[in-house]
Amino acid sequence: MSFLELEKVEKTYPNGTRAVKGVDLAIEEGQFIVLLGPSGCGKTTTLRMIAGLELATGGAIRLAGRDVTHLKPSERDVGFVFQFYALYPHLSVGENIGFPLEASGVPRDEREAMVREVARELGLAPLLSRRPRELSGGDQQRVALARAMVRKPAAWLMDEPLGTLDSDRRLEMCEFVRARQLASKVTTVYVTHDQEEAMRLADRIVVMSDGMILQDAPPLEVYDEPATLFVARFVGSPGMNLVEGEVREHANGPRFHPKGAELALAAPRGARSGPATLGVRAEFVRAESARAAPAAPAASWRGKVVVDEYLGSSRSLHVDTPLGRVVARGHADSASALGEEVALELGLAHVRLFDPANGRRLA
């Protein structure tokens, strides 16, 4: 039995809206799991049901060997931080952080030492005597984070806890959250729509859409081996380049034929004949000046650079081709010019195929 289990968990509201649809999820003790998806996908509702702030309308939730499906939040032994921090306005920062310890009966000296430690790690030590109204929104968010992480419950539950922080502070807090979680080995479920946060923090990323789990895998697998077209589009910035076409058998193996182009690309081994959508990440598309490229057979995979994005360490070229818009990413010093015609070459080892009818991976 896993440490935290969701078995066919459902959430249907009185108006008939199904926010979560039969979610199955098994989390081992000490893992850091990130629920990733767009607004309205069901990730926060799922987290709130684990916390007990929403009751599941179907299925079961088990934590540390107990069925907690219908228990109150205070009976579940979880610490949680939500996007909209809720601090006690009449208590100081130190008293807010120490509140769950006091409620648990931790002796005063021990409690104060624990508060000082987490406050120091989060840069809150100079603020311990202040009231929440005297803090910025980002500082209040850090206090809420400290209050959850000052103790070791069965699980930490976090919903967009870094959403109000600027980029530098967010990176710093990501490092703190992950380091403290690794040191304490507290099982953690973290909700975000920020892919960089998810990739940086997670042992496993659970991608959700329309109340369902579409993929549950380590970050590298989610990025390199997306299970569905949705995951391919959603994960990555930009998402995968996608090209419609079909796979046909040839004497030398299956080949992918894009719609509207006299071009055949080697298809991944095991690909079957039929309609397919080809996917490839921008970093595996190489753009070369058409003047330096052979006239054939690459001519049908040519296009014009319509956007040239300089990203510091890399450069992204958005190329209009007969097959649609394709993004190629290369070194920042790669030669290119807005409006220039380029030839595109795909890294065939990194090509993925999807079923356009159901969106699932084919190869």
Tab-separated table of N, CA and C in Angstrom, residues 108-230:
chain	number	residue	atom	x	y	z
A	108	ARG	N	7.260	25.489	24.875
A	108	ARG	CA	7.567	26.836	24.382
A	108	ARG	C	9.009	26.982	23.898
A	109	ASP	N	9.984	26.518	24.679
A	109	ASP	CA	11.385	26.680	24.288
A	109	ASP	C	11.672	25.973	22.967
A	110	GLU	N	11.162	24.756	22.845
A	110	GLU	CA	11.364	23.989	21.611
A	110	GLU	C	10.659	24.672	20.441
A	111	ARG	N	9.460	25.172	20.714
A	111	ARG	CA	8.673	25.855	19.677
A	111	ARG	C	9.412	27.087	19.157
A	112	GLU	N	9.939	27.887	20.077
A	112	GLU	CA	10.627	29.113	19.672
A	112	GLU	C	11.893	28.807	18.877
A	113	ALA	N	12.584	27.732	19.240
A	113	ALA	CA	13.790	27.345	18.498
A	113	ALA	C	13.435	26.914	17.077
A	114	MET	N	12.346	26.174	16.937
A	114	MET	CA	11.919	25.721	15.612
A	114	MET	C	11.483	26.902	14.748
A	115	VAL	N	10.806	27.866	15.358
A	115	VAL	CA	10.372	29.061	14.621
A	115	VAL	C	11.582	29.852	14.146
A	116	ARG	N	12.564	30.021	15.029
A	116	ARG	CA	13.765	30.789	14.649
A	116	ARG	C	14.509	30.117	13.496
A	117	GLU	N	14.554	28.792	13.524
A	117	GLU	CA	15.281	28.063	12.478
A	117	GLU	C	14.634	28.259	11.108
A	118	VAL	N	13.318	28.029	11.028
A	118	VAL	CA	12.660	28.157	9.725
A	118	VAL	C	12.622	29.609	9.277
A	119	ALA	N	12.506	30.546	10.226
A	119	ALA	CA	12.517	31.970	9.877
A	119	ALA	C	13.873	32.374	9.306
A	120	ARG	N	14.937	31.848	9.886
A	120	ARG	CA	16.275	32.152	9.370
A	120	ARG	C	16.438	31.616	7.948
A	121	GLU	N	15.983	30.393	7.721
A	121	GLU	CA	16.132	29.782	6.399
A	121	GLU	C	15.335	30.527	5.334
A	122	LEU	N	14.220	31.139	5.736
A	122	LEU	CA	13.371	31.848	4.783
A	122	LEU	C	13.616	33.354	4.765
A	123	GLY	N	14.614	33.806	5.500
A	123	GLY	CA	14.907	35.235	5.517
A	123	GLY	C	13.878	36.060	6.256
A	124	LEU	N	13.186	35.441	7.217
A	124	LEU	CA	12.134	36.132	7.960
A	124	LEU	C	12.560	36.548	9.363
A	125	ALA	N	13.787	36.228	9.749
A	125	ALA	CA	14.222	36.497	11.124
A	125	ALA	C	14.033	37.959	11.541
A	126	PRO	N	14.328	38.941	10.671
A	126	PRO	CA	14.138	40.340	11.096
A	126	PRO	C	12.672	40.750	11.221
A	127	LEU	N	11.761	39.890	10.764
A	127	LEU	CA	10.342	40.266	10.714
A	127	LEU	C	9.504	39.581	11.786
A	128	LEU	N	10.116	38.805	12.665
A	128	LEU	CA	9.353	37.959	13.581
A	128	LEU	C	8.417	38.733	14.501
A	129	SER	N	8.740	39.959	14.821
A	129	SER	CA	7.892	40.724	15.745
A	129	SER	C	6.825	41.551	15.029
A	130	ARG	N	6.848	41.563	13.726
A	130	ARG	CA	5.882	42.382	12.985
A	130	ARG	C	4.536	41.680	12.842
A	131	ARG	N	3.506	42.483	12.511
A	131	ARG	CA	2.179	41.956	12.221
A	131	ARG	C	2.043	41.772	10.704
A	132	PRO	N	1.167	40.873	10.261
A	132	PRO	CA	1.002	40.640	8.822
A	132	PRO	C	0.723	41.903	8.015
A	133	ARG	N	-0.025	42.857	8.589
A	133	ARG	CA	-0.364	44.072	7.833
A	133	ARG	C	0.866	44.921	7.514
A	134	GLU	N	1.961	44.658	8.210
A	134	GLU	CA	3.190	45.420	7.983
A	134	GLU	C	4.096	44.770	6.937
A	135	LEU	N	3.623	43.679	6.341
A	135	LEU	CA	4.444	42.924	5.395
A	135	LEU	C	3.933	43.097	3.970
A	136	SER	N	4.831	42.919	3.013
A	136	SER	CA	4.424	42.869	1.610
A	136	SER	C	3.713	41.546	1.336
A	137	GLY	N	3.054	41.467	0.198
A	137	GLY	CA	2.375	40.227	-0.162
A	137	GLY	C	3.333	39.057	-0.259
A	138	GLY	N	4.526	39.296	-0.819
A	138	GLY	CA	5.508	38.227	-0.923
A	138	GLY	C	5.989	37.754	0.430
A	139	ASP	N	6.188	38.700	1.369
A	139	ASP	CA	6.612	38.318	2.719
A	139	ASP	C	5.512	37.534	3.436
A	140	GLN	N	4.269	37.937	3.243
A	140	GLN	CA	3.162	37.197	3.853
A	140	GLN	C	3.113	35.767	3.314
A	141	GLN	N	3.391	35.614	2.011
A	141	GLN	CA	3.398	34.274	1.430
A	141	GLN	C	4.498	33.425	2.053
A	142	ARG	N	5.644	34.030	2.318
A	142	ARG	CA	6.743	33.288	2.947
A	142	ARG	C	6.401	32.896	4.382
A	143	VAL	N	5.664	33.750	5.081
A	143	VAL	CA	5.235	33.405	6.440
A	143	VAL	C	4.294	32.200	6.394
A	144	ALA	N	3.371	32.205	5.444
A	144	ALA	CA	2.450	31.071	5.308
A	144	ALA	C	3.218	29.791	5.003
A	145	LEU	N	4.244	29.901	4.168
A	145	LEU	CA	5.074	28.743	3.838
A	145	LEU	C	5.822	28.252	5.075
A	146	ALA	N	6.371	29.189	5.846
A	146	ALA	CA	7.094	28.819	7.065
A	146	ALA	C	6.173	28.136	8.065
A	147	ARG	N	4.942	28.629	8.189
A	147	ARG	CA	3.994	28.047	9.141
A	147	ARG	C	3.695	26.588	8.793
A	148	ALA	N	3.602	26.288	7.489
A	148	ALA	CA	3.324	24.911	7.083
A	148	ALA	C	4.535	24.011	7.277
A	149	MET	N	5.746	24.567	7.043
A	149	MET	CA	6.936	23.722	7.004
A	149	MET	C	7.709	23.701	8.313
A	150	VAL	N	7.195	24.378	9.351
A	150	VAL	CA	7.886	24.395	10.630
A	150	VAL	C	7.749	23.053	11.351
A	151	ARG	N	6.747	22.290	10.997
A	151	ARG	CA	6.569	20.984	11.632
A	151	ARG	C	6.592	19.881	10.578
A	152	LYS	N	6.586	18.630	11.026
A	152	LYS	CA	6.627	17.489	10.119
A	152	LYS	C	5.319	16.705	10.214
A	153	PRO	N	4.308	17.090	9.450
A	153	PRO	CA	3.063	16.328	9.425
A	153	PRO	C	3.225	15.103	8.526
A	154	ALA	N	2.148	14.364	8.344
A	154	ALA	CA	2.202	13.219	7.432
A	154	ALA	C	2.432	13.679	6.001
A	155	ALA	N	1.893	14.857	5.647
A	155	ALA	CA	2.047	15.363	4.278
A	155	ALA	C	1.984	16.878	4.271
A	156	TRP	N	2.728	17.470	3.345
A	156	TRP	CA	2.596	18.889	3.047
A	156	TRP	C	1.790	19.032	1.767
A	157	LEU	N	0.824	19.933	1.773
A	157	LEU	CA	-0.023	20.196	0.608
A	157	LEU	C	0.126	21.667	0.253
A	158	MET	N	0.513	21.946	-0.975
A	158	MET	CA	0.824	23.321	-1.365
A	158	MET	C	0.133	23.674	-2.678
A	159	ASP	N	-0.621	24.762	-2.652
A	159	ASP	CA	-1.337	25.229	-3.847
A	159	ASP	C	-0.777	26.580	-4.271
A	160	GLU	N	0.026	26.580	-5.327
A	160	GLU	CA	0.624	27.814	-5.867
A	160	GLU	C	1.271	28.655	-4.749
A	161	PRO	N	2.107	28.063	-3.903
A	161	PRO	CA	2.610	28.809	-2.745
A	161	PRO	C	3.581	29.929	-3.093
A	162	LEU	N	4.100	29.922	-4.315
A	162	LEU	CA	5.085	30.941	-4.692
A	162	LEU	C	4.520	31.934	-5.693
A	163	GLY	N	3.205	31.907	-5.872
A	163	GLY	CA	2.578	32.687	-6.931
A	163	GLY	C	2.726	34.186	-6.801
A	164	THR	N	2.906	34.704	-5.580
A	164	THR	CA	2.979	36.158	-5.395
A	164	THR	C	4.415	36.675	-5.348
A	165	LEU	N	5.391	35.785	-5.536
A	165	LEU	CA	6.791	36.189	-5.426
A	165	LEU	C	7.352	36.611	-6.778
A	166	ASP	N	8.331	37.519	-6.758
A	166	ASP	CA	8.991	37.877	-8.009
A	166	ASP	C	9.930	36.745	-8.416
A	167	SER	N	10.482	36.823	-9.626
A	167	SER	CA	11.196	35.681	-10.200
A	167	SER	C	12.424	35.285	-9.381
A	168	ASP	N	13.195	36.266	-8.891
A	168	ASP	CA	14.389	35.940	-8.109
A	168	ASP	C	14.024	35.258	-6.802
A	169	ARG	N	13.041	35.819	-6.096
A	169	ARG	CA	12.617	35.241	-4.823
A	169	ARG	C	11.972	33.873	-5.042
A	170	ARG	N	11.261	33.710	-6.159
A	170	ARG	CA	10.612	32.427	-6.441
A	170	ARG	C	11.651	31.329	-6.616
A	171	LEU	N	12.720	31.617	-7.343
A	171	LEU	CA	13.784	30.635	-7.522
A	171	LEU	C	14.413	30.278	-6.182
A	172	GLU	N	14.647	31.274	-5.359
A	172	GLU	CA	15.227	31.054	-4.030
A	172	GLU	C	14.309	30.180	-3.180
A	173	MET	N	12.995	30.460	-3.229
A	173	MET	CA	12.044	29.691	-2.431
A	173	MET	C	11.875	28.271	-2.960
A	174	CYS	N	11.981	28.096	-4.281
A	174	CYS	CA	11.960	26.746	-4.854
A	174	CYS	C	13.085	25.908	-4.256
A	175	GLU	N	14.264	26.504	-4.197
A	175	GLU	CA	15.418	25.796	-3.643
A	175	GLU	C	15.189	25.461	-2.169
A	176	PHE	N	14.601	26.412	-1.421
A	176	PHE	CA	14.333	26.172	-0.003
A	176	PHE	C	13.325	25.036	0.178
A	177	VAL	N	12.210	25.107	-0.555
A	177	VAL	CA	11.153	24.100	-0.410
A	177	VAL	C	11.699	22.710	-0.709
A	178	ARG	N	12.448	22.589	-1.808
A	178	ARG	CA	12.965	21.275	-2.185
A	178	ARG	C	13.998	20.781	-1.176
A	179	ALA	N	14.884	21.669	-0.730
A	179	ALA	CA	15.913	21.259	0.229
A	179	ALA	C	15.287	20.811	1.544
A	180	ARG	N	14.293	21.556	2.025
A	180	ARG	CA	13.653	21.202	3.303
A	180	ARG	C	12.856	19.908	3.164
A	181	GLN	N	12.229	19.719	2.004
A	181	GLN	CA	11.467	18.493	1.789
A	181	GLN	C	12.396	17.282	1.739
A	182	LEU	N	13.528	17.423	1.063
A	182	LEU	CA	14.480	16.314	0.985
A	182	LEU	C	15.048	15.986	2.365
A	183	ALA	N	15.303	17.027	3.164
A	183	ALA	CA	15.868	16.813	4.497
A	183	ALA	C	14.856	16.171	5.440
A	184	SER	N	13.603	16.593	5.340
A	184	SER	CA	12.575	16.111	6.269
A	184	SER	C	11.899	14.840	5.789
A	185	LYS	N	11.966	14.588	4.462
A	185	LYS	CA	11.331	13.420	3.847
A	185	LYS	C	9.813	13.408	4.047
A	186	VAL	N	9.220	14.604	4.166
A	186	VAL	CA	7.762	14.692	4.278
A	186	VAL	C	7.149	14.552	2.884
A	187	THR	N	6.193	13.658	2.748
A	187	THR	CA	5.481	13.474	1.483
A	187	THR	C	4.794	14.785	1.107
A	188	THR	N	4.984	15.225	-0.136
A	188	THR	CA	4.507	16.547	-0.535
A	188	THR	C	3.724	16.480	-1.839
A	189	VAL	N	2.570	17.151	-1.848
A	189	VAL	CA	1.780	17.328	-3.075
A	189	VAL	C	1.698	18.825	-3.330
A	190	TYR	N	2.110	19.229	-4.510
A	190	TYR	CA	2.313	20.644	-4.835
A	190	TYR	C	1.566	20.946	-6.127
A	191	VAL	N	0.730	21.962	-6.112
A	191	VAL	CA	-0.057	22.341	-7.291
A	191	VAL	C	0.547	23.581	-7.938
A	192	THR	N	0.696	23.538	-9.253
A	192	THR	CA	1.158	24.719	-9.980
A	192	THR	C	0.745	24.623	-11.442
A	193	HIS	N	0.733	25.783	-12.112
A	193	HIS	CA	0.598	25.792	-13.566
A	193	HIS	C	1.930	26.180	-14.193
A	194	ASP	N	2.944	26.427	-13.354
A	194	ASP	CA	4.263	26.861	-13.809
A	194	ASP	C	5.131	25.635	-14.097
A	195	GLN	N	5.430	25.422	-15.381
A	195	GLN	CA	6.177	24.229	-15.765
A	195	GLN	C	7.597	24.219	-15.213
A	196	GLU	N	8.221	25.389	-15.141
A	196	GLU	CA	9.585	25.430	-14.620
A	196	GLU	C	9.616	25.015	-13.153
A	197	GLU	N	8.638	25.481	-12.376
A	197	GLU	CA	8.540	25.048	-10.979
A	197	GLU	C	8.370	23.538	-10.915
A	198	ALA	N	7.479	23.010	-11.746
A	198	ALA	CA	7.211	21.575	-11.735
A	198	ALA	C	8.470	20.776	-12.058
A	199	MET	N	9.181	21.184	-13.103
A	199	MET	CA	10.392	20.467	-13.510
A	199	MET	C	11.468	20.551	-12.430
A	200	ARG	N	11.553	21.698	-11.780
A	200	ARG	CA	12.610	21.931	-10.793
A	200	ARG	C	12.363	21.145	-9.500
A	201	LEU	N	11.105	20.970	-9.126
A	201	LEU	CA	10.785	20.443	-7.806
A	201	LEU	C	10.448	18.954	-7.774
A	202	ALA	N	9.818	18.444	-8.802
A	202	ALA	CA	9.093	17.180	-8.694
A	202	ALA	C	9.966	15.933	-8.801
A	203	ASP	N	9.592	14.916	-8.018
A	203	ASP	CA	10.022	13.547	-8.305
A	203	ASP	C	9.169	12.991	-9.442
A	204	ARG	N	7.879	13.319	-9.384
A	204	ARG	CA	6.955	12.937	-10.454
A	204	ARG	C	6.029	14.103	-10.733
A	205	ILE	N	5.711	14.284	-12.014
A	205	ILE	CA	4.733	15.286	-12.424
A	205	ILE	C	3.463	14.566	-12.847
A	206	VAL	N	2.339	15.028	-12.308
A	206	VAL	CA	1.029	14.487	-12.679
A	206	VAL	C	0.325	15.564	-13.493
A	207	VAL	N	0.197	15.332	-14.794
A	207	VAL	CA	-0.432	16.310	-15.683
A	207	VAL	C	-1.932	16.041	-15.722
A	208	MET	N	-2.725	17.095	-15.435
A	208	MET	CA	-4.174	16.951	-15.398
A	208	MET	C	-4.843	17.842	-16.436
A	209	SER	N	-5.979	17.379	-16.918
A	209	SER	CA	-6.824	18.174	-17.815
A	209	SER	C	-8.242	17.657	-17.692
A	210	ASP	N	-9.194	18.576	-17.616
A	210	ASP	CA	-10.612	18.217	-17.586
A	210	ASP	C	-10.928	17.207	-16.482
A	211	GLY	N	-10.289	17.388	-15.316
A	211	GLY	CA	-10.592	16.541	-14.172
A	211	GLY	C	-9.967	15.167	-14.193
A	212	MET	N	-9.072	14.907	-15.152
A	212	MET	CA	-8.468	13.581	-15.287
A	212	MET	C	-6.948	13.679	-15.326
A	213	ILE	N	-6.293	12.580	-14.949
A	213	ILE	CA	-4.839	12.485	-15.057
A	213	ILE	C	-4.486	11.968	-16.441
A	214	LEU	N	-3.660	12.724	-17.165
A	214	LEU	CA	-3.240	12.317	-18.500
A	214	LEU	C	-1.872	11.646	-18.497
A	215	GLN	N	-1.022	12.026	-17.548
A	215	GLN	CA	0.297	11.393	-17.456
A	215	GLN	C	0.835	11.570	-16.051
A	216	ASP	N	1.490	10.527	-15.564
A	216	ASP	CA	2.094	10.521	-14.230
A	216	ASP	C	3.476	9.907	-14.389
A	217	ALA	N	4.516	10.749	-14.376
A	217	ALA	CA	5.858	10.258	-14.685
A	217	ALA	C	6.901	11.250	-14.185
A	218	PRO	N	8.178	10.830	-14.139
A	218	PRO	CA	9.248	11.770	-13.795
A	218	PRO	C	9.308	12.923	-14.799
A	219	PRO	N	9.841	14.078	-14.386
A	219	PRO	CA	9.844	15.255	-15.262
A	219	PRO	C	10.436	15.016	-16.643
A	220	LEU	N	11.581	14.337	-16.715
A	220	LEU	CA	12.224	14.124	-18.012
A	220	LEU	C	11.345	13.293	-18.936
A	221	GLU	N	10.659	12.298	-18.379
A	221	GLU	CA	9.779	11.465	-19.198
A	221	GLU	C	8.573	12.254	-19.696
A	222	VAL	N	8.008	13.095	-18.837
A	222	VAL	CA	6.870	13.917	-19.262
A	222	VAL	C	7.278	14.825	-20.417
A	223	TYR	N	8.488	15.368	-20.345
A	223	TYR	CA	8.961	16.288	-21.385
A	223	TYR	C	9.344	15.547	-22.669
A	224	ASP	N	10.111	14.466	-22.535
A	224	ASP	CA	10.621	13.760	-23.716
A	224	ASP	C	9.640	12.760	-24.302
A	225	GLU	N	8.785	12.195	-23.458
A	225	GLU	CA	7.882	11.131	-23.906
A	225	GLU	C	6.440	11.459	-23.521
A	226	PRO	N	5.895	12.574	-24.006
A	226	PRO	CA	4.515	12.929	-23.630
A	226	PRO	C	3.538	11.836	-24.038
A	227	ALA	N	2.611	11.526	-23.141
A	227	ALA	CA	1.681	10.422	-23.381
A	227	ALA	C	0.551	10.798	-24.323
A	228	THR	N	0.250	12.090	-24.425
A	228	THR	CA	-0.867	12.541	-25.258
A	228	THR	C	-0.502	13.843	-25.968
A	229	LEU	N	-1.320	14.194	-26.950
A	229	LEU	CA	-1.143	15.464	-27.648
A	229	LEU	C	-1.276	16.642	-26.692
A	230	PHE	N	-2.196	16.532	-25.725
A	230	PHE	CA	-2.359	17.629	-24.767
A	230	PHE	C	-1.069	17.863	-24.000
